[in-house]
Coordinates of C-alpha atoms in Angstrom, one line a residue:
X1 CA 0.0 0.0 0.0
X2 CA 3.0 1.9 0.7
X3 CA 4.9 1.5 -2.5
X4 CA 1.3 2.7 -4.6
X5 CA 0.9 5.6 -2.9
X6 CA 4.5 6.3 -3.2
X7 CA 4.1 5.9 -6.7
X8 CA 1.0 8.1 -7.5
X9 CA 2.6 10.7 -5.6
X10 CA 5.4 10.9 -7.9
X11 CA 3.5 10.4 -10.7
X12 CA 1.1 13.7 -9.2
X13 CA 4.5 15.3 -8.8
X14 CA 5.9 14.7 -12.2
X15 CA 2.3 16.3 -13.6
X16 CA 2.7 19.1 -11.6
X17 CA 6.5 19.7 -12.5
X18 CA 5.5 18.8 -16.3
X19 CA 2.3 21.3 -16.6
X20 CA 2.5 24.7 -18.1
X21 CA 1.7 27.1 -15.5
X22 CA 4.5 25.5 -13.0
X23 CA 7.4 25.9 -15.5
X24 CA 10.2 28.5 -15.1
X25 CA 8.6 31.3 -16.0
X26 CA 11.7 33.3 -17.2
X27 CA 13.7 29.8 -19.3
X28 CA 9.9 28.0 -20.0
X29 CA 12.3 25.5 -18.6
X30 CA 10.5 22.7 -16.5
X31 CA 12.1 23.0 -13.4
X32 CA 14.0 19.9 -11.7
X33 CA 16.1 21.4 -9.0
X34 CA 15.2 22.2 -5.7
X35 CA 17.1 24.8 -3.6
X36 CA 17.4 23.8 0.4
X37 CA 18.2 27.7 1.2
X38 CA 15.6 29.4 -0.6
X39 CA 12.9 26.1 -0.3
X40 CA 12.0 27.4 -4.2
X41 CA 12.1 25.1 -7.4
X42 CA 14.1 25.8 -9.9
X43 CA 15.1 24.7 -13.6
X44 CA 18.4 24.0 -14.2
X45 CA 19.7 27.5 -16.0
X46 CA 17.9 29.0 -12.7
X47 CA 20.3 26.6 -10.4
X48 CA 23.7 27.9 -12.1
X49 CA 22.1 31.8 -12.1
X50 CA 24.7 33.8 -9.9
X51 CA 21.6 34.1 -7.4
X52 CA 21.6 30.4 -7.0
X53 CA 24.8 29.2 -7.8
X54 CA 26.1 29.6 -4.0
X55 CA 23.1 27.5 -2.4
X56 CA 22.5 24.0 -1.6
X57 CA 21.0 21.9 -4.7
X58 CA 19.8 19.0 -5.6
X59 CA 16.9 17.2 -8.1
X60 CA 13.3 17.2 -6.9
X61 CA 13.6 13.2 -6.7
X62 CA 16.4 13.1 -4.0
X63 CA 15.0 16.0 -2.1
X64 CA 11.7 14.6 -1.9
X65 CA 13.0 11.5 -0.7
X66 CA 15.7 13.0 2.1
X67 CA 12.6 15.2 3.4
X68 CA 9.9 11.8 3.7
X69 CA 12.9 9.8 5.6
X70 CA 12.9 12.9 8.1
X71 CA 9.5 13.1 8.5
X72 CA 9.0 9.2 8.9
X73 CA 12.0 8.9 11.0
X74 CA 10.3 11.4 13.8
X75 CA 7.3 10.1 13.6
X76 CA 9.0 7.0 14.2
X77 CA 10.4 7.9 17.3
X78 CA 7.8 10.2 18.6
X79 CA 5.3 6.6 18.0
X80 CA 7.8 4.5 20.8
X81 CA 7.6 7.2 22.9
X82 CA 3.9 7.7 23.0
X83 CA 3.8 3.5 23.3
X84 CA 6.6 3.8 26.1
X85 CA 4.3 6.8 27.8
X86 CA 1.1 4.6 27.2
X87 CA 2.1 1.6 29.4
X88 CA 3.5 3.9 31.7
X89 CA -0.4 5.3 32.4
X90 CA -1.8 1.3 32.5
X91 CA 1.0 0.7 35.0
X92 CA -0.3 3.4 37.0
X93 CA -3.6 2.5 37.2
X94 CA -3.2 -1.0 37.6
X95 CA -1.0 0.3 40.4
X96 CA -3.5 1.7 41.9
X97 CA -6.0 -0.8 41.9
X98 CA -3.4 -3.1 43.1
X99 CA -2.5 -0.9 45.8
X100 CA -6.3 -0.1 47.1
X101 CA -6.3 -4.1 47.2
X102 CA -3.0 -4.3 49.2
X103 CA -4.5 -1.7 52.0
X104 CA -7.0 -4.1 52.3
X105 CA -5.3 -7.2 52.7
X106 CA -2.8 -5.5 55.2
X107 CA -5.7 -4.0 57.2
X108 CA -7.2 -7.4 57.7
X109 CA -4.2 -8.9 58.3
X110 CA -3.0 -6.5 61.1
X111 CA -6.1 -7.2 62.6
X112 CA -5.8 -10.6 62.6
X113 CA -2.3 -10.8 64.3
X114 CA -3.3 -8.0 67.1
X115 CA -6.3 -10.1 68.2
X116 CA -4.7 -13.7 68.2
X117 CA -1.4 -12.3 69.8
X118 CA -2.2 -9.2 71.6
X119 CA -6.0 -8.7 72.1
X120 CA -5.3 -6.1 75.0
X121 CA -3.2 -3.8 72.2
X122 CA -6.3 -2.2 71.1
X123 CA -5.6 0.9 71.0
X124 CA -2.1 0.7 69.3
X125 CA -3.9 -1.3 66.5
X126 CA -6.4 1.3 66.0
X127 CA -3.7 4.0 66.2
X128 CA -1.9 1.7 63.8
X129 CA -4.8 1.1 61.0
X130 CA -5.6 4.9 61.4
X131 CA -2.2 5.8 60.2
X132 CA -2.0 3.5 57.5
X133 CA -5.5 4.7 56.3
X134 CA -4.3 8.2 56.4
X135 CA -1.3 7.2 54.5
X136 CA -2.4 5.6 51.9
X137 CA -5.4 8.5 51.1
X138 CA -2.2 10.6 50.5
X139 CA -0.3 8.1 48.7
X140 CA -3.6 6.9 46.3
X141 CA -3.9 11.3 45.4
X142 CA -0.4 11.0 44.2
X143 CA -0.6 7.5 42.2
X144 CA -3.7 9.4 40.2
X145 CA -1.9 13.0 40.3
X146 CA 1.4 11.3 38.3
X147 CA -1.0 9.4 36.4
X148 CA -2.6 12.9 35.0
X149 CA 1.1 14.1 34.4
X150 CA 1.9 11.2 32.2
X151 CA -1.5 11.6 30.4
X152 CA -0.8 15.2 29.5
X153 CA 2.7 14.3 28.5
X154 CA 1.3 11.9 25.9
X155 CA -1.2 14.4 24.9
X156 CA 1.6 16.8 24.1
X157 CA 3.3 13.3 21.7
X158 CA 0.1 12.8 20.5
X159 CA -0.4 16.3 19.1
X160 CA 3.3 16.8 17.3
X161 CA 2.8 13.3 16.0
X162 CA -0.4 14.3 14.3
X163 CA 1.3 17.3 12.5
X164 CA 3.6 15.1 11.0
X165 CA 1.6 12.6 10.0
X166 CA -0.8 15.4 8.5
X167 CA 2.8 16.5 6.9
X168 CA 3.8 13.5 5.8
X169 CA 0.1 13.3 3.5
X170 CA 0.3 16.2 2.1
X171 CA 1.7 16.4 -2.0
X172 CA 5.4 16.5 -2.4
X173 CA 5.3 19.7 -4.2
X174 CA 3.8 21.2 -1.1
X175 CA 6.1 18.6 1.1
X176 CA 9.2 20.3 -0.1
X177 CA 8.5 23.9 -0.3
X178 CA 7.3 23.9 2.7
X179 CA 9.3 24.9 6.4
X180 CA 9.2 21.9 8.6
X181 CA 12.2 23.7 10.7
X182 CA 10.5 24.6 13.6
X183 CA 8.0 21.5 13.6
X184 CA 11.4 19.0 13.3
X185 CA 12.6 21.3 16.3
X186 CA 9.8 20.6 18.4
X187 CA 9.3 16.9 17.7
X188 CA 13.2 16.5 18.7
X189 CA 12.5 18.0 21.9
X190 CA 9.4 15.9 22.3
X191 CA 11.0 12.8 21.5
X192 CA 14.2 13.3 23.6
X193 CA 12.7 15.0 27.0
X194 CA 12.8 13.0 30.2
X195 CA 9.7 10.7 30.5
X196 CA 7.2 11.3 33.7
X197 CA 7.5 7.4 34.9
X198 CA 5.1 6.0 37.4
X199 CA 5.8 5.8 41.1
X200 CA 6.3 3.3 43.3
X201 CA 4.2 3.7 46.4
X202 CA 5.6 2.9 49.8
X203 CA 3.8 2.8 53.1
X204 CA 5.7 4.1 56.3
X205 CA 7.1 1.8 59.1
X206 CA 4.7 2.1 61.7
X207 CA 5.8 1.4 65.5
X208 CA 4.4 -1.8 67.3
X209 CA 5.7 -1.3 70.2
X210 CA 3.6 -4.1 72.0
X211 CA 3.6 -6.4 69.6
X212 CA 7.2 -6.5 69.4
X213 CA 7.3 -7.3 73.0
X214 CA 5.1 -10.0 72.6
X215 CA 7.1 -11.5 70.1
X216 CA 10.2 -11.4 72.4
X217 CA 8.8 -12.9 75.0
X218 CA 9.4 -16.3 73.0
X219 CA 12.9 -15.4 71.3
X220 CA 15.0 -18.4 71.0
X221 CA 18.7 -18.6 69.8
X222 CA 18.4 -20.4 65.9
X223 CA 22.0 -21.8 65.1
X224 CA 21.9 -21.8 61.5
X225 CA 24.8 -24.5 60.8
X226 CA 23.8 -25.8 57.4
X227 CA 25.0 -24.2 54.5
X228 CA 24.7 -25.1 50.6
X229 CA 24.3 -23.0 47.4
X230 CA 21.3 -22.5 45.8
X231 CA 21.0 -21.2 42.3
X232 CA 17.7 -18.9 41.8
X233 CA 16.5 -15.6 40.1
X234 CA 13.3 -15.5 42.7
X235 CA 11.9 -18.1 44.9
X236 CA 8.6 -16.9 43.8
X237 CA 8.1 -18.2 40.8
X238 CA 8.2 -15.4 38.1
X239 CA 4.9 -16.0 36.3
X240 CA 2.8 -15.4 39.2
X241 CA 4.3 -12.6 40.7
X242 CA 2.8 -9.2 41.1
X243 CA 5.8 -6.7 40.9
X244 CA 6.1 -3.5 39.3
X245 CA 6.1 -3.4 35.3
X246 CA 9.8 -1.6 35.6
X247 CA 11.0 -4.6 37.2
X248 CA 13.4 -6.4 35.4
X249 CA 15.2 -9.5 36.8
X250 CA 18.7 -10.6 36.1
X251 CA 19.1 -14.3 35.4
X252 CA 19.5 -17.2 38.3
X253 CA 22.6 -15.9 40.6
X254 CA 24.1 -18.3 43.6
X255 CA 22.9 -17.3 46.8
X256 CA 24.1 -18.9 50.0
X257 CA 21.4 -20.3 51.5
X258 CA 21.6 -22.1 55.4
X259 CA 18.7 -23.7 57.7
X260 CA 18.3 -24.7 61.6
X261 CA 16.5 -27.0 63.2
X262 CA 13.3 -28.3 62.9
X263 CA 10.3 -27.1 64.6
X264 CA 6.7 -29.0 64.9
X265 CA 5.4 -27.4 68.2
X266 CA 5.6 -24.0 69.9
X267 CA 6.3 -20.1 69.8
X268 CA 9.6 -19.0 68.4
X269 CA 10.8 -15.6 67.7
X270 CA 14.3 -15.2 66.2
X271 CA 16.1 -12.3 64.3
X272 CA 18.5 -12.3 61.4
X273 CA 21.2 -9.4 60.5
X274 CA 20.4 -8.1 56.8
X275 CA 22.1 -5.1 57.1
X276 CA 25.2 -5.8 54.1
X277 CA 22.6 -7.7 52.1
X278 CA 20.7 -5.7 49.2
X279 CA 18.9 -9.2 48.0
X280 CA 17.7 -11.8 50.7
X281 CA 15.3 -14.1 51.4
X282 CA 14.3 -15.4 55.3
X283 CA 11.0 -17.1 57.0
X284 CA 10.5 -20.9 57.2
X285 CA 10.5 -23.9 55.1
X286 CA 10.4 -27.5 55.1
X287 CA 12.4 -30.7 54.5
X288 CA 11.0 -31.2 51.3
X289 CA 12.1 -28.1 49.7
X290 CA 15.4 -28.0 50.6
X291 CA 17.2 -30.1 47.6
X292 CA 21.2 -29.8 47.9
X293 CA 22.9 -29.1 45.0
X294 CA 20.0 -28.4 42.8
X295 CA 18.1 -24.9 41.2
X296 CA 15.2 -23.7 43.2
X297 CA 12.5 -24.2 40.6
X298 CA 9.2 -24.2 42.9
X299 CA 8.1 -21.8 46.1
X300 CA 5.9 -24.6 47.6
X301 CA 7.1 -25.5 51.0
X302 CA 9.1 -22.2 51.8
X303 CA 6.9 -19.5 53.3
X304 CA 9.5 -16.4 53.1
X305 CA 9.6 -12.9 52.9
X306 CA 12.0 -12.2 49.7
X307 CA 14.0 -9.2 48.8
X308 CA 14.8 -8.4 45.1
X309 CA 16.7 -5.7 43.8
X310 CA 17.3 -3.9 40.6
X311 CA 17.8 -0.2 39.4
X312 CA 17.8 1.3 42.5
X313 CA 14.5 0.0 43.3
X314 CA 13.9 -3.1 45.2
X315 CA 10.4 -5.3 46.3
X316 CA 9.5 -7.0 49.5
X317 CA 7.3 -10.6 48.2
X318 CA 5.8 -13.1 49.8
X319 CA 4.3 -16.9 48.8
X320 CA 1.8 -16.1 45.5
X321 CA 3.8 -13.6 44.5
X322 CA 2.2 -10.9 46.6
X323 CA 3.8 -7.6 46.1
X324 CA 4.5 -5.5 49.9
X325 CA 4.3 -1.7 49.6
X326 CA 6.5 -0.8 52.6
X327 CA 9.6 0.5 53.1
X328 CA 12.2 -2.3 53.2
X329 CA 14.2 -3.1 56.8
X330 CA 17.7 -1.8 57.0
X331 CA 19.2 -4.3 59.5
X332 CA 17.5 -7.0 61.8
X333 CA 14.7 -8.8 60.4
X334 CA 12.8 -11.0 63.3
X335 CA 10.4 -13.9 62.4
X336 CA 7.7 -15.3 64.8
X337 CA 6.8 -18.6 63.8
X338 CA 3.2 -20.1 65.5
X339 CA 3.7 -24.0 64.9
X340 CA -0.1 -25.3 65.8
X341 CA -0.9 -21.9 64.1
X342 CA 0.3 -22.6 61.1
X343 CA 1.8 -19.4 60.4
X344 CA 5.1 -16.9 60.5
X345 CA 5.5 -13.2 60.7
X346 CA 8.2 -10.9 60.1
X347 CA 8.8 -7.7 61.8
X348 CA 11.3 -5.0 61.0
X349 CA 13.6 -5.0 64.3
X350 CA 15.0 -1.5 64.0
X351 CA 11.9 0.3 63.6
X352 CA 9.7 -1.9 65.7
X353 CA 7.1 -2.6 62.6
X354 CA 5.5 -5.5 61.5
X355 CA 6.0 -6.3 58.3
X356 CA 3.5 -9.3 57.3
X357 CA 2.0 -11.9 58.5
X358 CA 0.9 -15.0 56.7
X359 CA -2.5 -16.5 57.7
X360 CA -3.0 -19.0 60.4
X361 CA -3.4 -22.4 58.9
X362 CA -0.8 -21.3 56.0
X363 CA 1.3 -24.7 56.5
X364 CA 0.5 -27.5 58.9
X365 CA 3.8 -29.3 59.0
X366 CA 7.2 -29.5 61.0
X367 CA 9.4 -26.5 59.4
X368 CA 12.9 -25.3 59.5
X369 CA 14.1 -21.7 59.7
X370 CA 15.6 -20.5 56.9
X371 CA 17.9 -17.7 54.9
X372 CA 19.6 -16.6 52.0
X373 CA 21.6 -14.1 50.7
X374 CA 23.2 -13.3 47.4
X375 CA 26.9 -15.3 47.4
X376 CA 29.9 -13.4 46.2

């Protein structure tokens, strides 16, 4: 489709160039030369006039095809950025959605672990769900805030990519004498201004002050005296996970990976220093998934929170690839771990916050702490 309309543009060209009224009125010449500095056609005793003969020429032919490859090579690039600003926008609402969802789900479950651990905290967990509540109200106004930024910025794409495709339509007679300077200027800066990318939201540690205590009350001392190497991009497994669009993992690295002992019955708090660690993985796991010597290939039997990294941004997952929007602990990490309740929880020592909690009844089977860290 191309190619014909290519060709009946010529051919609409050649008429023009061929018809009476459009030949050099001063030779009667037909005119075949086009002059870049005056944008003018010209016939070829007009190109080697003394008023000419200092400028830029070429034939019609060459010009007209040096001034389409411009115009299709902006619109080119202005179209992947428009695409590139596009998923951007669905990444932001989906973000959103996502993160009206997470609120949710980390409402109940703070709820959950107040009244089975500490049903006398009630006020800090009210004081704690009203903060969260408040936080994320100012976090969702500034998910839908750069969402209307990188809507607008399109908009502006949209527009200069409209003039040139309206350009780029238009007869090559009026294609060539006409002065795309200033609309080749703006397209540039279109195409090569830094994109508005979406955020990545981030709840606020929050204090638990008496629930931290409650976990102490049953710290034990985990001697961690198995070690093996493990080779794994994510023990979530990557098709199920919910992390931001911009995340992009590397491929499977060695991480050093150790266990204690096993545990069937009882409370048990522990902590483990994460501090040098940018990628880590710790909660509980059992028998069955540990396989020495072998690639991690499944998350079924490990019940972890896990750390990934990459471009300065980094996600806190659990089991089913559940995405946590909190900030990430910067040393100790401490797990409780409820054997007849089936469950573990992971608090960030330092600043006294839990961090999540999976639901009672989430394994029923003797497990083994575990963690891992990137080996080097």
């Amino acid at each position: 489709m191309k190619k014909q309309v290519s060709i009946i543009r010529k051919k609409r060209l050649m008429e023009y160039l061929n018809s009476e009224e459009h030949k050099c009125v001063t030779h009667k010449e037909r005119k075949t030369i086009f002059c870049d500095k005056n944008r003018i056609l010209l016939c070829q005793l007009c190109s080697d006039s003394q008023e000419h003969r200092g400028h830029t020429h070429c034939s019609i032919n060459v010009a007209v095809v040096e001034q389409m490859e411009k115009l299709l090579k902006q619109m080119d690039s202005l179209w992947k950025r428009i695409g590139i600003q596009q998923n951007y926008v669905e990444i932001e609402r989906r973000t959103a959605l996502l993160w009206l969802d997470y609120v949710k789900l980390r409402e109940e479950m703070i709820r959950k672990v107040y009244r089975k651990l500490c049903p006398s905290l009630n006020e800090e967990e009210d004081q704690h769900i009203e903060c969260m509540r408040h936080q994320s109200n100012t976090i969702l106004e500034e998910l839908r805030k750069s969402e209307a930024m990188i809507v607008h910025e399109r908009s502006q794409l949209v527009g200069v990519y409209r003039e040139l495709m309206t350009m780029s339509q238009k007869p090559y007679e009026v294609l060539l004498l006409q002065d795309l300077d200033d609309l080749f200027r703006r397209s540039e800066l279109a195409a090569n201004l830094d994109m508005q990318q979406g955020m990545i939201p981030r709840l606020g540690a929050h204090p638990n002050p008496g629930l931290t205590a409650r976990f102490n009350s049953f710290r034990v001392k985990i001697s961690f005296k198995h070690l093996i190497i493990l080779s794994y991009t994510s023990i979530i497994p990557l098709d199920i996970r919910r992390l931001h669009e911009n995340t992009c993992l590397d491929s499977a690295e060695n991480h050093r990976a150790s266990w204690g002992k096993s545990f069937s019955t009882g409370k048990y708090y522990w902590e483990v220093d994460l501090k040098d660690y940018e990628k880590w993985a710790v909660g509980v796991c059992n028998s069955a998934w540990i396989r020495e010597g072998n690639y991690v290939t499944t998350s079924e039997g490990a019940f972890i929170l896990e750390c990934l990294r990459n471009e300065g941004h980094y996600s806190l997952i659990t089991r089913r690839g559940v995405e946590h929007y909190i900030e990430k602990p910067v040393g100790r990490v401490g797990m409780f771990l409820d054997c007849e309740g089936g469950y573990v929880s992971f608090l960030d020592v330092a600043k006294s916050s839990l961090i999540h909690s999976y639901s009672p009844g989430t394994f029923h089977c003797a497990v083994k702490p575990f963690f891992s860290v990137v080996y080097t």
